[in-house]
Amino acid sequence: MAAQPRDGARSRAERAALDLFTSRGFEHVTSDEVADSAGISRRTFFRYFATKADAVWGDFAGHVARLEQLLTATGDAGPVLATVCAAYVEVNDYPDAELPLLRERMQLILAEPALLAHSQLRFAEVDLVVARYVARRTGDTPTALVPRLVAATTRAAATTAFEAWLTDARTPLTQYLHQAFDEMAAGFPGLRR
Amino acid sequence: MAAQPRDGARSRAERAALDLFTSRGFEHVTSDEVADSAGISRRTFFRYFATKADAVWGDFAGHVARLEQLLTATGDAGPVLATVCAAYVEVNDYPDAELPLLRERMQLILAEPALLAHSQLRFAEVDLVVARYVARRTGDTPTALVPRLVAATTRAAATTAFEAWLTDARTPLTQYLHQAFDEMAAGFPGLRR
DNA sequence: ACGGTAATGGCACCCGGTGCCACCGACAAC
DNA sequence: GTTGTCGGTGGCACCGGGTGCCATTACCGT
């Protein structure tokens, strides 16, 4: 049993990382401990994950790919901003069974300083996808102000929705997302005064 | 001559860091090199700056403090969102003489992955200040959705304005900031289609 | 059984960051 | 001037994340 990432070694490492980071804090757990706990060597751990921080992200690349697919699939129908927001909502509409895992991940990512810093690099991938879509719709370059602006602000709104969901999970995540996007798209109507 | 951060050692270190990082890339410069170049020891470098990344931020804490002062000074006059945006514009209205330095800093921070990641931690200080102000105006807690949302999105817009300014400095920074905030506050009117 | 291929793990190394301590220059008291 | 204190300094050893290199191991097709 070699030639493929052996057994469930990779997922064992992800679980071990999540558990250890959650219980003792990201900084107070060494990569050795995670590796040991997953039954692999430190060297192998760093072949699965580019950095210690990457061990908490699961299949984030797939997540981004799904978002991109959603956006390209909609073609040029409907308003641009609403399409982006809808895609965000849909790609984050997790089945109930996955919610605890999602909570654990996001709690770590948004509450642990080192992971929050690292998140910027992963979220930049999302921004790029969104900016490219907006640019395609508006005829701008992806580096023009509006495409970048839409990418940055919608992502900020989505992240904020996650934060709100983490502090109070009685309301479903998608509802927080809708609320955040609606506020933003309407130009924060409650703050006109 | 000791008892104060000796001579201009700290500012020499900042200059050395900026120069070296810009010319050779953040990751390819060791903290030893920066320290040597500033005529101090590595140990002393890390007493001036908590991390290698902090050496590029200048007096960012003062920057945040000025933003906070601006916000508390305005009292409860004028619409909330507009006040936040105006404060952002004003605090980033640098005299011409400082623009080259600002460019160098922001270019590094936004283009070097390690520095971009680190920036999240510094920008979180800004978000906190803004969220507190909005919360005070709306009667919410600073961790409620709307205060956090305003903080996150305005900061995202400001960062985007900086990016645009970096790619084309023919237009002044404040104008990019206005443009970004206006787009956002109006709910991206150009993207309704 | 055999050779190729790929995952693995050990090792040495680099670098960022820290705790500890010895040193030294400034200054005050006497 | 001597003494003592104080604070910035720098050397040193150490830890932990991350990497290059290489030998080993396990699977696979033939």
Short mmCIF file of C-alpha atoms (C1' of nucleotides) in Angstrom, two decimals:
data_model
loop_
_atom_site.label_atom_id
_atom_site.label_comp_id
_atom_site.label_asym_id
_atom_site.label_seq_id
_atom_site.Cartn_x
_atom_site.Cartn_y
_atom_site.Cartn_z
CA MET A 1 0.00 0.00 0.00
CA ALA A 2 2.17 2.74 -1.33
CA ALA A 3 2.26 4.67 -4.61
CA GLN A 4 -0.83 6.59 -3.53
CA PRO A 5 -0.82 8.87 -0.43
CA ARG A 6 -0.92 5.70 1.63
CA ASP A 7 -4.05 4.69 3.46
CA GLY A 8 -6.01 7.56 4.84
CA ALA A 9 -2.77 9.10 6.04
CA ARG A 10 -3.61 12.48 4.69
CA SER A 11 -7.08 12.67 6.18
CA ARG A 12 -5.75 11.25 9.45
CA ALA A 13 -3.26 14.11 9.50
CA GLU A 14 -6.01 16.64 8.81
CA ARG A 15 -8.11 15.29 11.67
CA ALA A 16 -5.12 15.21 14.01
CA ALA A 17 -4.24 18.79 13.09
CA LEU A 18 -7.79 20.02 13.61
CA ASP A 19 -8.08 18.26 16.96
CA LEU A 20 -4.72 19.34 18.30
CA PHE A 21 -4.98 22.93 17.07
CA THR A 22 -8.47 23.27 18.50
CA SER A 23 -7.67 21.86 21.89
CA ARG A 24 -4.26 23.39 22.47
CA GLY A 25 -3.94 26.29 20.05
CA PHE A 26 -2.20 26.42 16.70
CA GLU A 27 1.06 27.86 17.95
CA HIS A 28 1.41 25.44 20.83
CA VAL A 29 1.31 22.36 18.66
CA THR A 30 4.41 21.36 16.73
CA SER A 31 4.28 19.79 13.32
CA ASP A 32 6.07 16.82 14.87
CA GLU A 33 3.15 16.23 17.18
CA VAL A 34 0.63 16.36 14.36
CA ALA A 35 2.72 14.00 12.28
CA ASP A 36 3.22 11.57 15.14
CA SER A 37 -0.47 11.69 15.96
CA ALA A 38 -1.25 10.77 12.35
CA GLY A 39 1.36 8.03 12.28
CA ILE A 40 3.55 9.65 9.67
CA SER A 41 6.90 11.40 9.76
CA ARG A 42 7.31 15.14 9.90
CA ARG A 43 8.90 15.01 6.48
CA THR A 44 5.86 13.32 5.01
CA PHE A 45 3.52 15.75 6.74
CA PHE A 46 5.23 18.56 4.87
CA ARG A 47 4.79 16.70 1.62
CA TYR A 48 1.03 16.55 2.15
CA PHE A 49 0.80 20.15 3.30
CA ALA A 50 3.00 22.98 2.12
CA THR A 51 2.77 24.60 5.54
CA LYS A 52 1.47 23.64 8.96
CA ALA A 53 -1.41 26.05 8.34
CA ASP A 54 -2.51 24.29 5.17
CA ALA A 55 -3.50 21.22 7.15
CA VAL A 56 -6.76 22.86 8.25
CA TRP A 57 -8.08 23.82 4.82
CA GLY A 58 -9.33 20.50 3.53
CA ASP A 59 -10.10 20.61 -0.17
CA PHE A 60 -10.16 24.36 -0.48
CA ALA A 61 -8.84 24.23 -4.03
CA GLY A 62 -11.89 22.19 -4.97
CA HIS A 63 -14.05 24.78 -3.27
CA VAL A 64 -12.53 27.53 -5.37
CA ALA A 65 -12.88 25.42 -8.48
CA ARG A 66 -16.59 24.90 -7.78
CA LEU A 67 -17.05 28.64 -7.35
CA GLU A 68 -15.36 29.24 -10.67
CA GLN A 69 -17.51 26.63 -12.35
CA LEU A 70 -20.65 28.21 -10.95
CA LEU A 71 -19.62 31.59 -12.28
CA THR A 72 -18.62 30.43 -15.74
CA ALA A 73 -21.73 28.26 -15.93
CA THR A 74 -24.12 31.18 -15.43
CA GLY A 75 -22.87 32.77 -18.58
CA ASP A 76 -23.84 36.42 -18.99
CA ALA A 77 -27.31 36.13 -17.53
CA GLY A 78 -28.48 38.30 -14.63
CA PRO A 79 -26.84 41.19 -12.87
CA VAL A 80 -23.12 40.81 -12.19
CA LEU A 81 -23.04 41.53 -8.48
CA ALA A 82 -26.06 39.39 -7.71
CA THR A 83 -24.52 36.51 -9.63
CA VAL A 84 -21.33 36.67 -7.61
CA CYS A 85 -23.26 36.78 -4.35
CA ALA A 86 -25.49 33.89 -5.40
CA ALA A 87 -22.45 31.84 -6.32
CA TYR A 88 -20.92 32.56 -2.92
CA VAL A 89 -24.09 31.46 -1.20
CA GLU A 90 -24.45 28.32 -3.23
CA VAL A 91 -20.86 27.20 -2.86
CA ASN A 92 -21.16 27.66 0.90
CA ASP A 93 -24.44 25.79 1.20
CA TYR A 94 -23.07 22.79 3.05
CA PRO A 95 -25.11 19.76 4.02
CA ASP A 96 -25.85 19.60 7.73
CA ALA A 97 -23.49 16.70 8.24
CA GLU A 98 -20.51 18.79 7.22
CA LEU A 99 -21.36 21.81 9.36
CA PRO A 100 -19.46 20.74 12.49
CA LEU A 101 -16.30 20.24 10.46
CA LEU A 102 -16.79 23.57 8.73
CA ARG A 103 -17.28 25.29 12.08
CA GLU A 104 -14.10 23.78 13.47
CA ARG A 105 -12.12 24.88 10.43
CA MET A 106 -13.45 28.41 10.27
CA GLN A 107 -13.19 28.86 14.00
CA LEU A 108 -9.49 28.07 13.79
CA ILE A 109 -8.87 30.09 10.66
CA LEU A 110 -10.61 33.22 11.89
CA ALA A 111 -9.56 33.08 15.54
CA GLU A 112 -5.93 31.95 15.38
CA PRO A 113 -3.73 34.88 14.33
CA ALA A 114 -1.24 32.78 12.40
CA LEU A 115 -4.03 31.06 10.50
CA LEU A 116 -5.87 34.31 9.88
CA ALA A 117 -2.71 35.72 8.33
CA HIS A 118 -2.28 32.63 6.21
CA SER A 119 -5.91 32.81 5.11
CA GLN A 120 -5.14 35.91 3.10
CA LEU A 121 -3.10 33.78 0.72
CA ARG A 122 -5.84 31.22 0.21
CA PHE A 123 -8.58 33.82 -0.11
CA ALA A 124 -6.53 35.60 -2.73
CA GLU A 125 -7.25 32.63 -4.99
CA VAL A 126 -10.97 33.29 -4.56
CA ASP A 127 -10.54 36.99 -5.25
CA LEU A 128 -8.78 36.20 -8.47
CA VAL A 129 -11.61 33.99 -9.69
CA VAL A 130 -14.25 36.58 -8.84
CA ALA A 131 -12.27 39.47 -10.31
CA ARG A 132 -11.81 37.52 -13.55
CA TYR A 133 -15.54 36.87 -13.77
CA VAL A 134 -16.46 40.51 -13.15
CA ALA A 135 -13.85 41.63 -15.64
CA ARG A 136 -15.27 39.32 -18.26
CA ARG A 137 -18.75 40.72 -17.67
CA THR A 138 -17.74 44.37 -17.65
CA GLY A 139 -15.05 44.27 -20.30
CA ASP A 140 -12.42 45.53 -17.85
CA THR A 141 -9.13 43.88 -17.09
CA PRO A 142 -9.17 41.71 -13.95
CA THR A 143 -6.81 44.20 -12.32
CA ALA A 144 -9.08 47.21 -12.91
CA LEU A 145 -10.65 48.89 -9.92
CA VAL A 146 -14.20 47.58 -10.16
CA PRO A 147 -13.44 43.88 -10.66
CA ARG A 148 -10.95 43.92 -7.81
CA LEU A 149 -13.32 45.94 -5.69
CA VAL A 150 -16.18 43.52 -6.15
CA ALA A 151 -13.91 40.59 -5.37
CA ALA A 152 -12.45 42.18 -2.27
CA THR A 153 -15.72 43.46 -0.82
CA THR A 154 -17.82 40.38 -1.49
CA ARG A 155 -15.14 38.26 0.05
CA ALA A 156 -14.97 40.56 3.06
CA ALA A 157 -18.74 40.29 3.40
CA ALA A 158 -18.61 36.51 3.16
CA THR A 159 -15.89 36.31 5.78
CA THR A 160 -17.90 38.56 8.07
CA ALA A 161 -20.93 36.35 7.61
CA PHE A 162 -18.79 33.41 8.69
CA GLU A 163 -17.68 35.28 11.78
CA ALA A 164 -21.26 36.07 12.68
CA TRP A 165 -22.23 32.45 12.16
CA LEU A 166 -19.41 31.31 14.41
CA THR A 167 -20.58 33.51 17.26
CA ASP A 168 -24.21 32.48 16.87
CA ALA A 169 -25.02 29.33 14.94
CA ARG A 170 -28.73 29.41 15.67
CA THR A 171 -29.09 31.21 12.37
CA PRO A 172 -27.89 29.22 9.34
CA LEU A 173 -24.77 30.37 7.53
CA THR A 174 -26.55 31.01 4.25
CA GLN A 175 -28.88 33.45 5.96
CA TYR A 176 -25.94 35.43 7.33
CA LEU A 177 -24.45 35.45 3.85
CA HIS A 178 -27.67 36.78 2.34
CA GLN A 179 -27.96 39.39 5.03
CA ALA A 180 -24.38 40.58 4.54
CA PHE A 181 -24.64 40.70 0.75
CA ASP A 182 -28.00 42.45 0.88
CA GLU A 183 -26.68 45.13 3.23
CA MET A 184 -23.71 45.69 0.99
CA ALA A 185 -25.54 45.66 -2.33
CA ALA A 186 -28.01 48.19 -0.95
CA GLY A 187 -25.20 50.45 0.23
CA PHE A 188 -25.90 49.91 3.93
CA PRO A 189 -29.32 51.57 4.00
CA GLY A 190 -29.40 51.55 7.79
CA LEU A 191 -26.36 53.81 7.99
CA ARG A 192 -27.59 56.71 5.94
CA ARG A 193 -28.40 58.73 9.01
CA MET B 1 25.11 57.33 23.55
CA ALA B 2 22.87 54.61 24.73
CA ALA B 3 19.66 54.61 26.79
CA GLN B 4 17.54 55.58 23.80
CA PRO B 5 17.18 53.32 20.75
CA ARG B 6 20.68 54.49 19.86
CA ASP B 7 21.14 57.05 17.10
CA GLY B 8 18.84 56.55 14.21
CA ALA B 9 19.37 52.82 14.42
CA ARG B 10 15.70 52.02 14.14
CA SER B 11 15.07 54.20 11.13
CA ARG B 12 18.29 52.96 9.53
CA ALA B 13 16.95 49.44 9.95
CA GLU B 14 13.63 50.42 8.39
CA ARG B 15 15.37 51.93 5.39
CA ALA B 16 17.67 48.96 5.03
CA ALA B 17 14.72 46.59 5.20
CA LEU B 18 12.73 48.53 2.62
CA ASP B 19 15.70 48.74 0.26
CA LEU B 20 16.73 45.12 0.55
CA PHE B 21 13.20 43.71 0.39
CA THR B 22 12.39 45.84 -2.64
CA SER B 23 15.49 44.98 -4.58
CA ARG B 24 15.80 41.30 -3.77
CA GLY B 25 12.44 40.17 -2.47
CA PHE B 26 11.27 39.73 1.10
CA GLU B 27 11.93 36.02 1.32
CA HIS B 28 15.40 36.22 -0.14
CA VAL B 29 16.70 38.64 2.45
CA THR B 30 17.63 37.31 5.87
CA SER B 31 17.11 39.28 9.04
CA ASP B 32 20.88 39.06 9.53
CA GLU B 33 21.44 40.99 6.33
CA VAL B 34 19.02 43.72 7.31
CA ALA B 35 20.59 44.00 10.74
CA ASP B 36 24.12 44.08 9.35
CA SER B 37 23.10 46.65 6.78
CA ALA B 38 21.74 48.85 9.58
CA GLY B 39 24.80 48.33 11.73
CA ILE B 40 23.02 46.49 14.51
CA SER B 41 22.89 42.90 15.64
CA ARG B 42 20.16 40.49 14.67
CA ARG B 43 19.13 40.35 18.33
CA THR B 44 18.65 44.09 18.44
CA PHE B 45 16.74 44.05 15.16
CA PHE B 46 14.20 41.75 16.76
CA ARG B 47 13.90 44.10 19.70
CA TYR B 48 12.92 46.93 17.39
CA PHE B 49 10.56 44.80 15.32
CA ALA B 50 8.53 41.88 16.60
CA THR B 51 8.89 40.16 13.23
CA LYS B 52 10.87 40.67 10.06
CA ALA B 53 7.64 41.80 8.41
CA ASP B 54 7.01 44.57 10.93
CA ALA B 55 10.08 46.43 9.70
CA VAL B 56 8.16 47.75 6.67
CA TRP B 57 5.19 49.26 8.51
CA GLY B 58 6.68 52.45 9.88
CA ASP B 59 4.45 54.09 12.45
CA PHE B 60 1.32 52.17 11.60
CA ALA B 61 0.09 52.24 15.18
CA GLY B 62 0.10 56.04 14.98
CA HIS B 63 -1.83 55.78 11.73
CA VAL B 64 -4.51 53.70 13.41
CA ALA B 65 -4.56 56.06 16.38
CA ARG B 66 -5.14 59.03 14.06
CA LEU B 67 -8.02 57.20 12.39
CA GLU B 68 -9.57 56.52 15.76
CA GLN B 69 -9.15 60.14 16.79
CA LEU B 70 -10.81 61.31 13.60
CA LEU B 71 -13.77 59.04 14.22
CA THR B 72 -14.26 59.91 17.86
CA ALA B 73 -13.79 63.60 17.05
CA THR B 74 -16.68 63.71 14.59
CA GLY B 75 -19.09 62.78 17.33
CA ASP B 76 -22.49 61.65 16.09
CA ALA B 77 -22.76 64.09 13.23
CA GLY B 78 -23.39 62.96 9.65
CA PRO B 79 -24.21 59.56 8.21
CA VAL B 80 -22.20 56.67 9.66
CA LEU B 81 -20.85 55.12 6.50
CA ALA B 82 -19.87 58.43 4.95
CA THR B 83 -18.04 59.37 8.12
CA VAL B 84 -15.99 56.20 8.07
CA CYS B 85 -15.10 56.69 4.42
CA ALA B 86 -14.18 60.32 4.99
CA ALA B 87 -11.94 59.35 7.88
CA TYR B 88 -10.23 56.76 5.70
CA VAL B 89 -9.64 59.35 2.99
CA GLU B 90 -8.33 61.93 5.38
CA VAL B 91 -5.98 59.64 7.23
CA ASN B 92 -4.54 58.52 3.90
CA ASP B 93 -4.09 62.03 2.52
CA TYR B 94 -0.31 62.04 2.59
CA PRO B 95 1.83 65.02 1.64
CA ASP B 96 3.58 64.60 -1.70
CA ALA B 97 6.96 64.22 -0.05
CA GLU B 98 5.89 61.02 1.67
CA LEU B 99 4.30 59.40 -1.36
CA PRO B 100 7.41 57.59 -2.62
CA LEU B 101 7.91 55.99 0.78
CA LEU B 102 4.24 55.05 0.97
CA ARG B 103 4.42 53.49 -2.46
CA GLU B 104 7.44 51.44 -1.55
CA ARG B 105 5.77 50.19 1.61
CA MET B 106 2.43 49.33 0.03
CA GLN B 107 4.05 47.77 -2.99
CA LEU B 108 5.89 45.38 -0.71
CA ILE B 109 2.94 44.71 1.57
CA LEU B 110 0.49 43.98 -1.22
CA ALA B 111 2.82 42.16 -3.61
CA GLU B 112 4.94 39.99 -1.31
CA PRO B 113 2.90 36.99 -0.19
CA ALA B 114 4.46 36.77 3.25
CA LEU B 115 3.85 40.45 3.86
CA LEU B 116 0.32 40.27 2.50
CA ALA B 117 -0.42 37.50 4.94
CA HIS B 118 1.10 39.47 7.78
CA SER B 119 -0.92 42.55 6.78
CA GLN B 120 -4.09 40.83 7.89
CA LEU B 121 -2.90 41.09 11.48
CA ARG B 122 -2.14 44.79 11.25
CA PHE B 123 -5.32 45.59 9.34
CA ALA B 124 -7.32 43.77 12.00
CA GLU B 125 -6.41 46.66 14.32
CA VAL B 126 -8.05 49.05 11.88
CA ASP B 127 -11.14 46.88 11.58
CA LEU B 128 -11.53 46.90 15.32
CA VAL B 129 -11.44 50.68 15.48
CA VAL B 130 -14.00 51.05 12.70
CA ALA B 131 -16.28 48.34 14.08
CA ARG B 132 -16.24 50.03 17.48
CA TYR B 133 -17.20 53.35 15.94
CA VAL B 134 -20.06 51.90 13.92
CA ALA B 135 -21.26 49.97 16.95
CA ARG B 136 -21.31 53.13 19.00
CA ARG B 137 -23.35 54.90 16.34
CA THR B 138 -25.85 52.11 15.78
CA GLY B 139 -26.14 50.83 19.32
CA ASP B 140 -24.93 47.38 18.30
CA THR B 141 -22.06 45.48 19.85
CA PRO B 142 -18.77 45.76 17.92
CA THR B 143 -19.05 42.06 17.07
CA ALA B 144 -22.52 42.37 15.54
CA LEU B 145 -22.89 41.78 11.82
CA VAL B 146 -23.26 45.35 10.57
CA PRO B 147 -20.33 46.94 12.44
CA ARG B 148 -18.01 44.14 11.41
CA LEU B 149 -19.39 44.25 7.89
CA VAL B 150 -18.75 47.97 7.52
CA ALA B 151 -15.24 47.57 8.91
CA ALA B 152 -14.38 44.64 6.67
CA THR B 153 -15.82 46.06 3.45
CA THR B 154 -14.50 49.60 3.83
CA ARG B 155 -11.09 48.22 4.58
CA ALA B 156 -11.30 45.95 1.57
CA ALA B 157 -12.28 48.94 -0.56
CA ALA B 158 -9.39 50.99 0.79
CA THR B 159 -6.92 48.21 0.11
CA THR B 160 -8.26 47.86 -3.41
CA ALA B 161 -7.83 51.59 -3.94
CA PHE B 162 -4.21 51.21 -2.87
CA GLU B 163 -3.72 48.40 -5.36
CA ALA B 164 -5.17 50.51 -8.14
CA TRP B 165 -2.94 53.41 -7.16
CA LEU B 166 0.10 51.16 -7.21
CA THR B 167 -0.60 50.03 -10.74
CA ASP B 168 -1.29 53.56 -11.98
CA ALA B 169 -0.08 56.50 -9.91
CA ARG B 170 -1.12 59.13 -12.42
CA THR B 171 -4.33 59.38 -10.46
CA PRO B 172 -3.88 60.42 -6.82
CA LEU B 173 -4.58 57.91 -4.09
CA THR B 174 -7.40 59.90 -2.53
CA GLN B 175 -9.25 59.85 -5.81
CA TYR B 176 -9.06 56.06 -6.00
CA LEU B 177 -10.30 55.92 -2.43
CA HIS B 178 -13.28 58.16 -3.23
CA GLN B 179 -14.04 56.14 -6.32
CA ALA B 180 -13.95 52.85 -4.44
CA PHE B 181 -16.06 54.09 -1.55
CA ASP B 182 -18.59 55.71 -3.87
CA GLU B 183 -19.00 52.52 -5.89
CA MET B 184 -19.52 50.56 -2.72
CA ALA B 185 -21.84 52.99 -0.96
CA ALA B 186 -24.00 53.11 -4.06
CA GLY B 187 -24.17 49.33 -4.27
CA PHE B 188 -22.10 49.09 -7.47
CA PRO B 189 -24.58 50.83 -9.75
CA GLY B 190 -22.63 49.82 -12.84
CA LEU B 191 -23.22 46.13 -12.14
CA ARG B 192 -26.97 46.08 -11.94
CA ARG B 193 -27.29 44.68 -15.41
"C1'" DA C 1 11.67 -13.15 -9.65
"C1'" DC C 2 12.94 -8.62 -11.29
"C1'" DG C 3 13.28 -3.89 -12.38
"C1'" DG C 4 10.92 0.56 -12.29
"C1'" DT C 5 8.45 3.91 -9.91
"C1'" DA C 6 6.72 6.58 -6.22
"C1'" DA C 7 5.82 7.33 -1.30
"C1'" DT C 8 8.36 7.38 2.73
"C1'" DG C 9 11.45 8.79 6.52
"C1'" DG C 10 15.83 10.11 8.35
"C1'" DC C 11 19.28 13.60 8.34
"C1'" DA C 12 21.46 17.85 7.93
"C1'" DC C 13 20.71 22.37 7.06
"C1'" DC C 14 18.74 27.25 6.77
"C1'" DC C 15 16.17 30.82 8.79
"C1'" DG C 16 12.91 33.37 11.93
"C1'" DG C 17 12.28 34.19 16.57
"C1'" DT C 18 13.31 33.95 21.83
"C1'" DG C 19 15.36 33.46 26.60
"C1'" DC C 20 19.35 34.25 29.04
"C1'" DC C 21 23.23 36.60 30.38
"C1'" DA C 22 27.30 39.27 30.24
"C1'" DC C 23 28.79 43.82 28.80
"C1'" DC C 24 29.06 48.68 28.40
"C1'" DG C 25 28.03 53.42 28.21
"C1'" DA C 26 25.40 57.06 30.62
"C1'" DC C 27 24.20 59.17 34.73
"C1'" DA C 28 23.42 60.02 39.77
"C1'" DA C 29 25.07 59.88 44.52
"C1'" DC C 30 28.63 60.27 47.56
"C1'" DG D 1 36.98 59.65 41.15
"C1'" DT D 2 34.67 55.74 42.66
"C1'" DT D 3 30.64 53.23 43.02
"C1'" DG D 4 26.11 51.62 41.85
"C1'" DT D 5 22.22 51.45 38.95
"C1'" DC D 6 19.81 51.31 34.68
"C1'" DG D 7 18.82 50.38 29.98
"C1'" DG D 8 20.26 49.34 25.34
"C1'" DT D 9 23.20 45.95 23.25
"C1'" DG D 10 24.98 41.70 21.32
"C1'" DG D 11 26.51 36.93 21.71
"C1'" DC D 12 24.92 32.36 22.39
"C1'" DA D 13 22.17 28.46 22.63
"C1'" DC D 14 17.88 26.80 21.66
"C1'" DC D 15 13.23 25.85 19.47
"C1'" DG D 16 10.24 25.20 15.55
"C1'" DG D 17 8.89 25.55 10.57
"C1'" DG D 18 10.37 24.24 6.21
"C1'" DT D 19 13.60 22.04 2.53
"C1'" DG D 20 17.14 19.33 -0.20
"C1'" DC D 21 19.13 15.06 -0.45
"C1'" DC D 22 19.38 10.28 -0.26
"C1'" DA D 23 18.59 5.59 1.11
"C1'" DT D 24 14.77 2.52 1.93
"C1'" DT D 25 10.54 0.38 1.19
"C1'" DA D 26 6.37 -1.17 -0.92
"C1'" DC D 27 3.73 -1.71 -4.79
"C1'" DC D 28 3.24 -2.63 -9.80
"C1'" DG D 29 3.73 -4.65 -14.52
"C1'" DT D 30 6.09 -8.13 -17.01
#
